[in-house]
Coordinates of C-alpha atoms (C1' of nucleotides) in Angstrom, one line a residue:
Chain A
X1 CA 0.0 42.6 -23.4
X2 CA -1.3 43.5 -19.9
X3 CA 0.4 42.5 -17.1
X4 CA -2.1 39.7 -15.7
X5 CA -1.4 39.8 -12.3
X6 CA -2.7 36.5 -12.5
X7 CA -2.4 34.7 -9.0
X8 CA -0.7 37.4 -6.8
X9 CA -3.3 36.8 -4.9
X10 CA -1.8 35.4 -1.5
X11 CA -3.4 31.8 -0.5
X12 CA -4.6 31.8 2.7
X13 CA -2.3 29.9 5.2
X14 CA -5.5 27.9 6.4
X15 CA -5.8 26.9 2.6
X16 CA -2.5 25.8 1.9
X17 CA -2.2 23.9 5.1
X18 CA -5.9 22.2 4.5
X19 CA -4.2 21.2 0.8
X20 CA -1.1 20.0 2.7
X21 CA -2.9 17.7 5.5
X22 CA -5.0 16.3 2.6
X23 CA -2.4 15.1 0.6
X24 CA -0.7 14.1 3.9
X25 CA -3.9 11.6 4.9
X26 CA -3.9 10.5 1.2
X27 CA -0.4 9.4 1.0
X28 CA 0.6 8.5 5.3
X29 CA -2.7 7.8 7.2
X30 CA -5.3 5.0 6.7
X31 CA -8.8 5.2 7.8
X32 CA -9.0 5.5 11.6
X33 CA -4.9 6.1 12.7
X34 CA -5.4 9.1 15.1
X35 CA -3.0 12.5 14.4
X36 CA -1.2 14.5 16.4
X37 CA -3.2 16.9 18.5
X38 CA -3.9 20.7 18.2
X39 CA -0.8 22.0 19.8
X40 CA 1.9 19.8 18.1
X41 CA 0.1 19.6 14.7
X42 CA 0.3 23.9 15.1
X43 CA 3.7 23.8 16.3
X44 CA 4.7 21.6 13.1
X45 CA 3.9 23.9 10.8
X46 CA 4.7 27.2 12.4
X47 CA 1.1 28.5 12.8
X48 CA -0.8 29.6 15.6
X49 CA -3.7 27.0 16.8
X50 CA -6.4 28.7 16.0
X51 CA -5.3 28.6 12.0
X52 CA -4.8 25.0 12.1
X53 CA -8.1 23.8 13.0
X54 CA -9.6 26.3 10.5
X55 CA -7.7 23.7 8.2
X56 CA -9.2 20.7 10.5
X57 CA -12.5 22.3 10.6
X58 CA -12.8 21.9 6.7
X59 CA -11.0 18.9 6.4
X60 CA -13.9 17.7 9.1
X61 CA -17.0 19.0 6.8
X62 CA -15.9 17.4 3.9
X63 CA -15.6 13.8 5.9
X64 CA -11.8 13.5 5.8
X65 CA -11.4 14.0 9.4
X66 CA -13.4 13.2 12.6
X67 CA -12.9 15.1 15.9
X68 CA -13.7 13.8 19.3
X69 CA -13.8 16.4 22.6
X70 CA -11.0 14.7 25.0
X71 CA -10.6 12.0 22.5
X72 CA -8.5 13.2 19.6
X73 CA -8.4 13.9 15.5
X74 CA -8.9 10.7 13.3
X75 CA -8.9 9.8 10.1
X76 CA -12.5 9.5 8.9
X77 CA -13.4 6.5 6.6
X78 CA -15.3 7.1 3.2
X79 CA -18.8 8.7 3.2
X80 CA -21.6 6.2 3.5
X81 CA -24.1 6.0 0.9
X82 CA -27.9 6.4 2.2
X83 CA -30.7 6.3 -0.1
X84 CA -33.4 8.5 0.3
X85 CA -35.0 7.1 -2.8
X86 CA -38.0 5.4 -1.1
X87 CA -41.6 6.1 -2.3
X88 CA -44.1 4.7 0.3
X89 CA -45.1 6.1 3.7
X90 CA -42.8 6.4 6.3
X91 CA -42.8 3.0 8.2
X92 CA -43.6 1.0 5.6
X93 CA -41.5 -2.5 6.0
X94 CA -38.5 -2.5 4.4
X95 CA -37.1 1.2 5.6
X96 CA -34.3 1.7 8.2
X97 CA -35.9 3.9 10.5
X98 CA -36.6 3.1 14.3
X99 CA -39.6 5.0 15.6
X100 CA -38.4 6.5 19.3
X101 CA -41.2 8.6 20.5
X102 CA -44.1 10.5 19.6
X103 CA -46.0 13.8 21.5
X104 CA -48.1 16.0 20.7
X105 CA -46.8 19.3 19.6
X106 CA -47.1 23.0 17.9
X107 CA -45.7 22.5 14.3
X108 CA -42.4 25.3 12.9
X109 CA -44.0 28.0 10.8
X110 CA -42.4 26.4 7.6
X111 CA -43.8 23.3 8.6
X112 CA -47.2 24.7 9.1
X113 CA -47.3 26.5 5.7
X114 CA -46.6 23.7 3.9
X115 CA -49.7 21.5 5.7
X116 CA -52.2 24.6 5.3
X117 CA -53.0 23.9 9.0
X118 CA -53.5 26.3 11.9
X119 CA -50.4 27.3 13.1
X120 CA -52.0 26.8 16.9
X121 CA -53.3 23.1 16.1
X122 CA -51.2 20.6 17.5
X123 CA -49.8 17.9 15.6
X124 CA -48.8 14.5 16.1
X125 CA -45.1 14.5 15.9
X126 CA -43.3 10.8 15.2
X127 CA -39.3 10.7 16.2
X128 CA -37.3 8.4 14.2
X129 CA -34.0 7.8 14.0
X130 CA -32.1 5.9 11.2
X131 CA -28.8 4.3 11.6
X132 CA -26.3 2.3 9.9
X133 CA -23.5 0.0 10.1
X134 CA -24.4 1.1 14.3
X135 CA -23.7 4.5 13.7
X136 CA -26.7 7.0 14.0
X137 CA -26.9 8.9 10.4
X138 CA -30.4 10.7 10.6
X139 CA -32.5 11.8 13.0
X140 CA -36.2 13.0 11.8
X141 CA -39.3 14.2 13.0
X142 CA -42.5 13.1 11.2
X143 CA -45.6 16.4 11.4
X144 CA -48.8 14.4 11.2
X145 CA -52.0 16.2 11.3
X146 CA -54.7 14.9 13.4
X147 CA -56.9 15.1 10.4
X148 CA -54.7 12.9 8.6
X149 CA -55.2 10.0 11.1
X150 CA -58.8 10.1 11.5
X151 CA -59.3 7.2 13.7
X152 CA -56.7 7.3 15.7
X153 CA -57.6 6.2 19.2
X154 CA -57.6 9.4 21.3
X155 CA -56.8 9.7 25.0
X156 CA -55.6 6.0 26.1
X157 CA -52.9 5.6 23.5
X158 CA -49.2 4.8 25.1
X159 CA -46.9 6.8 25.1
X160 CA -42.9 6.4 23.5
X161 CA -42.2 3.8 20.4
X162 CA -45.1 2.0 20.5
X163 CA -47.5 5.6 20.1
X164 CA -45.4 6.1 17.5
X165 CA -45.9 3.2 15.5
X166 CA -49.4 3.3 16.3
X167 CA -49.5 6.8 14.5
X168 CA -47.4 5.2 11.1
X169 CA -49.7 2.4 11.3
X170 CA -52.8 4.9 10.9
X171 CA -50.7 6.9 8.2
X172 CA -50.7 3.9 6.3
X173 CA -54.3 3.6 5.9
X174 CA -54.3 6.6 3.5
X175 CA -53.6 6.4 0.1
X176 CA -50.3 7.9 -1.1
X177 CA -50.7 9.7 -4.0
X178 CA -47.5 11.6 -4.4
X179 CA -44.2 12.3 -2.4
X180 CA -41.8 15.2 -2.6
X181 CA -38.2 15.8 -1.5
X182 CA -35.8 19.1 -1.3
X183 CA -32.2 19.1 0.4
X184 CA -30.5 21.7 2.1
X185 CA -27.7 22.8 4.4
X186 CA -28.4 23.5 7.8
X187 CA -26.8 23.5 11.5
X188 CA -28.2 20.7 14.4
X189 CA -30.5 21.7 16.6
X190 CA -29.9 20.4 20.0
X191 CA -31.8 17.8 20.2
X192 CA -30.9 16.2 16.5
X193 CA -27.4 16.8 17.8
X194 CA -28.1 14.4 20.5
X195 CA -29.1 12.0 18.3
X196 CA -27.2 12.1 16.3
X197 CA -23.8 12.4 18.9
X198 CA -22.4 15.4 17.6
X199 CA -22.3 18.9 19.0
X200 CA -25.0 21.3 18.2
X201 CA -24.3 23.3 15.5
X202 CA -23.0 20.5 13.8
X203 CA -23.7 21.1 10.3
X204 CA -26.4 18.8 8.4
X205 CA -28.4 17.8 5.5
X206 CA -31.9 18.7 6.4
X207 CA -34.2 16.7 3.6
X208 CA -37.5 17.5 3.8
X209 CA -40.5 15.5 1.9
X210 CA -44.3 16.5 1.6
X211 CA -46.2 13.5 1.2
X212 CA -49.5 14.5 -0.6
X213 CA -52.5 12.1 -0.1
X214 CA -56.1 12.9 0.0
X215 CA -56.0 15.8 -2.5
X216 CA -53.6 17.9 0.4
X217 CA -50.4 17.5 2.1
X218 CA -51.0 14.9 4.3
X219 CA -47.7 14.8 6.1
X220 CA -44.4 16.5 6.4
X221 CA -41.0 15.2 7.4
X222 CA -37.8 17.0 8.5
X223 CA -35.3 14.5 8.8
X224 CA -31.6 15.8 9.3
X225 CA -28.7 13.9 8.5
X226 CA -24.9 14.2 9.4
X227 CA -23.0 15.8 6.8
X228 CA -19.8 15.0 7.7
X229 CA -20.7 11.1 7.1
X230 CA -23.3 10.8 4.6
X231 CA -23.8 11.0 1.0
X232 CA -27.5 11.1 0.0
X233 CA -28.3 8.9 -3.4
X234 CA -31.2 9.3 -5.2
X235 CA -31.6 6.6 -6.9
X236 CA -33.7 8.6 -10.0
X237 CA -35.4 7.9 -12.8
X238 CA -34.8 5.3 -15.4
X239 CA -34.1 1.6 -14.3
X240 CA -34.0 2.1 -10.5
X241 CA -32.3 0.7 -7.7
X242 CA -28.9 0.6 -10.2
X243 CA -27.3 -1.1 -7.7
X244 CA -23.3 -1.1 -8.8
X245 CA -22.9 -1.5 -12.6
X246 CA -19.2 -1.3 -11.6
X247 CA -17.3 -4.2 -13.3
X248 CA -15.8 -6.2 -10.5
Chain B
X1 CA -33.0 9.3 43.0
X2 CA -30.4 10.2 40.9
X3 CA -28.7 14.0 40.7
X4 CA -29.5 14.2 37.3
X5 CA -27.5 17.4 36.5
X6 CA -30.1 17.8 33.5
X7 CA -28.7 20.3 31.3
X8 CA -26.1 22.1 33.8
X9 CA -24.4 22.3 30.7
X10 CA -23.2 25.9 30.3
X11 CA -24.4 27.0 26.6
X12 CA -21.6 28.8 24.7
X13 CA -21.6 32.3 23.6
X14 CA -21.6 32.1 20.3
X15 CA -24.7 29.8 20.4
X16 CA -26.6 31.6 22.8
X17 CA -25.9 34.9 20.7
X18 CA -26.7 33.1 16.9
X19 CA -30.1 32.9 18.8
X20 CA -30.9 36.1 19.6
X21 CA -29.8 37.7 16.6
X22 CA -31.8 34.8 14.6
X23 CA -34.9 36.5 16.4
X24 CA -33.9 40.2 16.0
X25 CA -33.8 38.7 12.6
X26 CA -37.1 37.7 12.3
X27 CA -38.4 40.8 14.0
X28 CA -36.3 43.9 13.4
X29 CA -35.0 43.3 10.0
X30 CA -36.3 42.8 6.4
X31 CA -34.8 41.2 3.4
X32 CA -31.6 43.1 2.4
X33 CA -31.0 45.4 5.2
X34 CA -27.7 45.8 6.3
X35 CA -26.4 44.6 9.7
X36 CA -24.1 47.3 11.6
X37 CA -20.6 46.1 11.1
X38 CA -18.6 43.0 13.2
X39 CA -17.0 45.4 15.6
X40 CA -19.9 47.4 16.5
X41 CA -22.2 44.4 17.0
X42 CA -18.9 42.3 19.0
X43 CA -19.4 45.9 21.5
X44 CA -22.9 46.0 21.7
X45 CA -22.9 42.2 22.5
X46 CA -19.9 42.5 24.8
X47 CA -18.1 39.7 23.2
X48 CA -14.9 39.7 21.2
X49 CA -15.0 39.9 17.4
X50 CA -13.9 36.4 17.0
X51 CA -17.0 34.9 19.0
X52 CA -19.6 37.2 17.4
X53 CA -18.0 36.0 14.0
X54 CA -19.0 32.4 15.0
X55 CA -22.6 33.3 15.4
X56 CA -22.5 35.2 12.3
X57 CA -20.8 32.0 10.2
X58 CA -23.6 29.9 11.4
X59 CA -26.1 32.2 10.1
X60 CA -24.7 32.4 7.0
X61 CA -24.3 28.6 6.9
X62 CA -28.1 28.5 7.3
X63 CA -28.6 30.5 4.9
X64 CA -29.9 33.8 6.9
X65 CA -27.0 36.4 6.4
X66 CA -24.7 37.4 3.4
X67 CA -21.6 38.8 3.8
X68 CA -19.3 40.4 1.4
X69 CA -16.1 42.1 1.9
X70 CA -15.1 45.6 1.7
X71 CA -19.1 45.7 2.0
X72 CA -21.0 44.7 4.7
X73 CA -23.3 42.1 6.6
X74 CA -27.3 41.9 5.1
X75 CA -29.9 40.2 5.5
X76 CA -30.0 37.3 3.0
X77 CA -33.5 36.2 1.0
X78 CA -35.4 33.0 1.6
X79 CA -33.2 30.0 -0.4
X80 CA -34.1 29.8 -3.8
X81 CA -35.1 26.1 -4.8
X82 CA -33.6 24.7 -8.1
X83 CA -34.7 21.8 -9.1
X84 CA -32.5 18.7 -9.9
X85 CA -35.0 16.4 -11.3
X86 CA -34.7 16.7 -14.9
X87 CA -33.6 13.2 -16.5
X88 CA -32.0 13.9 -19.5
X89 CA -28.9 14.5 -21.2
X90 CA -27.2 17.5 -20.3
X91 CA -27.4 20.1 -22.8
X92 CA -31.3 18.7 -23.9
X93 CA -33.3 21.6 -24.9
X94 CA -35.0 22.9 -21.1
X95 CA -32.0 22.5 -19.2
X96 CA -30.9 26.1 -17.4
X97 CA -27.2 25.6 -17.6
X98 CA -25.2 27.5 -19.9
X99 CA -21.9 25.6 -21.3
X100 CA -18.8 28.2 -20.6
X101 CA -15.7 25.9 -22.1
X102 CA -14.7 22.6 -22.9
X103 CA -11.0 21.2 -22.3
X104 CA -9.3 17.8 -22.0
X105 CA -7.7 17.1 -19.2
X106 CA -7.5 13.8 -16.9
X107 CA -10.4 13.0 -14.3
X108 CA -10.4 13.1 -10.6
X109 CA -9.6 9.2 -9.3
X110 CA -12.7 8.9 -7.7
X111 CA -14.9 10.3 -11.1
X112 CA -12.3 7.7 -13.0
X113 CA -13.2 5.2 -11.0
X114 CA -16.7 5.2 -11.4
X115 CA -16.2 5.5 -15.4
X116 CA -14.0 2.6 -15.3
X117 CA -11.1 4.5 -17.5
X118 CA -7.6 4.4 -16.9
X119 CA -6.4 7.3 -14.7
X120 CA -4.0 8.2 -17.4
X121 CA -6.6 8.8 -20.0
X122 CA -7.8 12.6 -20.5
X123 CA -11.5 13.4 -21.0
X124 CA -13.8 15.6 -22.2
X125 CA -14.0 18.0 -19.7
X126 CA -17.3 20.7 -20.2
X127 CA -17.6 23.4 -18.0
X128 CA -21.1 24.5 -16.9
X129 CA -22.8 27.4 -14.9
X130 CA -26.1 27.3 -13.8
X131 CA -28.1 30.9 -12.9
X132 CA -31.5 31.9 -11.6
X133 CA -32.5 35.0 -11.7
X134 CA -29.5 36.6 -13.0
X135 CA -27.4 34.9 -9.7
X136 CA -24.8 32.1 -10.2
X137 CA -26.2 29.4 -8.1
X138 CA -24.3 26.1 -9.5
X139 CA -20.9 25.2 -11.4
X140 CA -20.5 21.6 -13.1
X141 CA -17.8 19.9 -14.4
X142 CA -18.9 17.0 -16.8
X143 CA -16.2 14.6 -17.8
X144 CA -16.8 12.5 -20.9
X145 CA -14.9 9.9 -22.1
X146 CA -13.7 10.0 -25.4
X147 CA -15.7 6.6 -26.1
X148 CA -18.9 7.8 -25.5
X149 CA -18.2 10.5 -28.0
X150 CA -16.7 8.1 -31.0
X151 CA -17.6 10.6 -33.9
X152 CA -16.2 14.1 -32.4
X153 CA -14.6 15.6 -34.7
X154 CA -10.7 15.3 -33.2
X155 CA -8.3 18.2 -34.0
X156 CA -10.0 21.3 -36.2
X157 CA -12.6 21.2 -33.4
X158 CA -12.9 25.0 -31.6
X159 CA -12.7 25.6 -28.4
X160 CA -14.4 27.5 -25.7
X161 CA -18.5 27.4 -25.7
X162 CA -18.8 26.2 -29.1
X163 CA -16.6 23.2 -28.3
X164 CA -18.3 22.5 -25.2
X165 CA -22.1 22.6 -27.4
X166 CA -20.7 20.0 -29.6
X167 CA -19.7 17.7 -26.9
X168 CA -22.9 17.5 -25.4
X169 CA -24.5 16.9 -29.1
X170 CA -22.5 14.0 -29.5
X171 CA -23.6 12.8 -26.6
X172 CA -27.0 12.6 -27.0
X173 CA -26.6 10.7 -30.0
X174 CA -26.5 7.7 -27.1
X175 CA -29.4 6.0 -25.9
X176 CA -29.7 7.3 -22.1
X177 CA -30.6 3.9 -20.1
X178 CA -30.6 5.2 -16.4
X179 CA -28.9 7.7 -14.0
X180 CA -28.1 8.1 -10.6
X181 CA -27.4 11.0 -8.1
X182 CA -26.1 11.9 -4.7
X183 CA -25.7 14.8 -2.7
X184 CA -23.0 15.5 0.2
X185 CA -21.4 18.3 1.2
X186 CA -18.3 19.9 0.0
X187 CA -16.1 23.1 0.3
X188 CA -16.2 25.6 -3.3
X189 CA -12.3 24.7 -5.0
X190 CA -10.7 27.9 -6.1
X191 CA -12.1 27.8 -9.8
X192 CA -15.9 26.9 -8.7
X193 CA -15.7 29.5 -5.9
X194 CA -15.3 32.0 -8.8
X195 CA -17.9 31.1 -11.1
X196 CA -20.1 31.3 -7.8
X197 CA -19.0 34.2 -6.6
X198 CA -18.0 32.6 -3.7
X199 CA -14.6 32.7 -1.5
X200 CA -12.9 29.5 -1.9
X201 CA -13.3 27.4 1.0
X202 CA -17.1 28.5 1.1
X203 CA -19.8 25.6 1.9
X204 CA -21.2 24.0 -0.9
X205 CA -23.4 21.1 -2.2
X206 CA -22.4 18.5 -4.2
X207 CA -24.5 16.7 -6.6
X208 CA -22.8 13.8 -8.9
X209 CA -24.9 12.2 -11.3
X210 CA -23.5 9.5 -13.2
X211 CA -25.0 8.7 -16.7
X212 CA -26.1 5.4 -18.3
X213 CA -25.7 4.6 -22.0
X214 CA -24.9 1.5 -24.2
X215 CA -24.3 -0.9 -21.0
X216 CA -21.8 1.5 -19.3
X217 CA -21.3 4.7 -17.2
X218 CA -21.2 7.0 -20.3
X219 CA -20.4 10.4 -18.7
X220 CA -20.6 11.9 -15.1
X221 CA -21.3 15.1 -13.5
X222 CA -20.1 16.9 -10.8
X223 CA -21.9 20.0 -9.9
X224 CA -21.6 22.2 -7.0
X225 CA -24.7 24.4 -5.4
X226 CA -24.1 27.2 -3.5
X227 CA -25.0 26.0 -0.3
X228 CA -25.9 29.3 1.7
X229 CA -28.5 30.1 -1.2
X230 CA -30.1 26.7 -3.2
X231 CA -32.3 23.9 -1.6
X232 CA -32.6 21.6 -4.0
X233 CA -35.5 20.1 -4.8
X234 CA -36.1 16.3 -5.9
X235 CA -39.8 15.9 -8.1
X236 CA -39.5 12.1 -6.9
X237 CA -41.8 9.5 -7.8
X238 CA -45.7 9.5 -8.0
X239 CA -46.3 12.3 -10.7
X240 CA -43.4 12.6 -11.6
X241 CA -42.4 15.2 -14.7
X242 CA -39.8 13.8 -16.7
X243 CA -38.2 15.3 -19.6
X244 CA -37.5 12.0 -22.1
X245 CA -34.7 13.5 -24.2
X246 CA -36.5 14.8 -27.2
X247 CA -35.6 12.4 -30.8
X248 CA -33.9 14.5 -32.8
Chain C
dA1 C1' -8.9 57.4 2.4
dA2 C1' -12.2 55.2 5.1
dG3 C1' -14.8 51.3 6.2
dT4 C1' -15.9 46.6 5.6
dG5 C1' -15.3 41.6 6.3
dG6 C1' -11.2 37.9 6.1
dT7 C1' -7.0 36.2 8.2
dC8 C1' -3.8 35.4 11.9
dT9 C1' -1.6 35.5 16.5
dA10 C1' -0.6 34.0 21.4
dG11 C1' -2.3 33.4 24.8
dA12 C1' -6.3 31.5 28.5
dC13 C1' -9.8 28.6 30.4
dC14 C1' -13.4 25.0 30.0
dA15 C1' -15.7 20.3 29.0
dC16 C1' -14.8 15.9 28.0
dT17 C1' -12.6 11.1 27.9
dC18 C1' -9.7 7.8 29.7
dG19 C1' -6.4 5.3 32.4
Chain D
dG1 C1' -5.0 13.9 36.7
dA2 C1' -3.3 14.2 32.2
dG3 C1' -4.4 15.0 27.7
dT4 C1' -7.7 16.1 24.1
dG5 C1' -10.6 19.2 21.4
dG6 C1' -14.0 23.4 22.2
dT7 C1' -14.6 28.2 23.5
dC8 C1' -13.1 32.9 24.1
dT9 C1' -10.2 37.1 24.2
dA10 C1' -7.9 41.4 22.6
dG11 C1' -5.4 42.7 19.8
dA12 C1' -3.0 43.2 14.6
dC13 C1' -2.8 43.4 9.7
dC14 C1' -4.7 42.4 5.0
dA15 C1' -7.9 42.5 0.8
dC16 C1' -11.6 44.5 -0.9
dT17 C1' -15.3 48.0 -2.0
dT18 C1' -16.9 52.5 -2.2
dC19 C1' -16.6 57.3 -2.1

DNA sequence: AAGTGGTCTAGACCACTCG
DNA sequence: GAGTGGTCTAGACCACTTC
């Protein structure tokens, strides 16, 4: 028979530590008791500091932890559900966004490409944010094409939330014929990170949806959520809005 | 007025640096071209290896860069997106997974919880992989209860991919009623990192989908994305193509 | 055997929060 | 000002791929 050599491999010390410190918070911590720091954590289990928070640093991206700069290392509570299953314009009564701002702006190639406009136009751009239980979860920026808000009153329009709202309200005059959603990884910008009260790099959920009215793409949102705090539903086909069929 | 110290703050290296090589990126390289290696570029950067590394992670994270061992650092293509829209059974004719092996074994709590079994109980266990264009993009685990399966054939049953075939038959012998996913992010375990081709450790996307049938959560899903290569893309509502599992 | 990225160390200093 | 996590350094060795 041959000699396997199954599992010589050497598990990285960060690994073994990270499987450790999980079963640790499963079995001594609750949701929110604050560790040890850095130095005595590292000290604890022989290792230099730099290896340890490679262990924190994944126990932080998959929401078991949460770090604060001159705070300390908690225990992080459960993911938060936050449904992205909505099919109407952005807006629309009923969603959990707060409009903050809106300027006039130069779209992201990407962006651009998917609206067919000229990459030099400028575009209405809507800042949102989306919160819950207090805690900011999303931070998004809404790409609307001036030809997708026809009447849109031009030069005396305000400025800040209410601009913004002004620009949903017009959005909303448009028939939506379609919507469009696809979920990736990415790292904060600095201004989402701001939002959002994490450091930039931070890393993210970007979801971005095309809404389609009028024949085209009449709209584009980017809207980036924390990863380290949210789980995305979608609540799919079939009966929607299953809401718990758990038996209590 | 006030001293606003508006953005004294000192950006770090590593961010700073992710920048500029994002543009070099974007100008000097195309798809597939290798980077010189982590100590040349640390040099030419004047920055220690360890900092240079940071930048490089991020890139990778956003799916820029692949890096391989014993290789080298290149230039990774555009994300390839895989759709996760299809409501169906697993296994329904269309589906591009391929079933690998089929063991029993007892769920995860938190899968166990949402199945309402006891802890104790051991499932149905299928193992998936998922490829486009000849790459590994996704490994699932799908654990069904021996319930929703009532006319499996119990001991003379064989075992690896044929095993693993009649499971999912069996299933779809149920009525589906309704499912439900969510996405959040999640480090590869050692067994998934392998079927990806992935270290363990490496950043990945979750998607659980729980599936409805005769009044009850009849089987769920846990599959991981690569995160560095997928977006995953949601046909929501409005035209919306579903695949009605096909009577047999 | 040579060259690559992956892991690890033992320090140092900085930015931030809080009493 | 004391204590925390965040950044950075200059090394070392290891695992892997390729020639």
């Amino acid at each position: 028979m041959g000699t396997t050599q199954l599992e010589t491999v050497p598990e990285p010390k960060y690994w073994h530590l990270k499987t450790v410190l999980s079963q640790a918070l499963d079995s001594d911590f609750s949701v929110g008791e604050v560790l040890p720091n850095e130095r005595d954590l590292a000290a604890r289990f022989g290792v230099a500091r730099a290896t340890l928070r490679q262990a924190l640093e994944q126990l932080e991206l998959e929401g078991r932890l949460q770090r604060r700069r001159g705070v300390g290392t908690t225990v992080a509570p459960p993911r938060v559900d936050v449904s992205t299953a909505q099919y109407a314009w952005p807006g629309t009564s009923g969603d959990t966004w707060q409009p903050v701002d809106c300027t006039s702006a130069v779209a992201p190639v990407a962006v651009g490409r998917m609206l067919g406009t000229d990459p030099r136009d400028e575009l209405h751009t809507v800042r949102r944010i989306r919160t819950t239980h207090g805690q900011p979860v999303a931070a998004e920026l809404l790409y609307v094409p001036a030809a997708s808000v026809p009447q849109l009153p031009a030069a005396e329009a305000p400025s800040g939330p209410a601009r913004a709202r002004i620009v949903l309200r017009e959005l909303q005059r448009l028939g939506l014929e379609g919507q469009d959603r696809a979920v990736e990884l990415g790292s904060a910008r600095a201004d989402d990170a701001r939002e959002l009260d994490r450091l930039p790099g931070a890393p993210v959920l970007v979801v971005t949806t095309r809404y389609f009215a009028a024949g085209r793409t009449a709209a584009v949102s980017v809207a980036t959520y924390r990863a380290d705090t949210c789980r995305l539903t979608f609540g799919d086909s079939g009966d929607l809005e299953i809401t718990h069929p758990a038996p209590a």
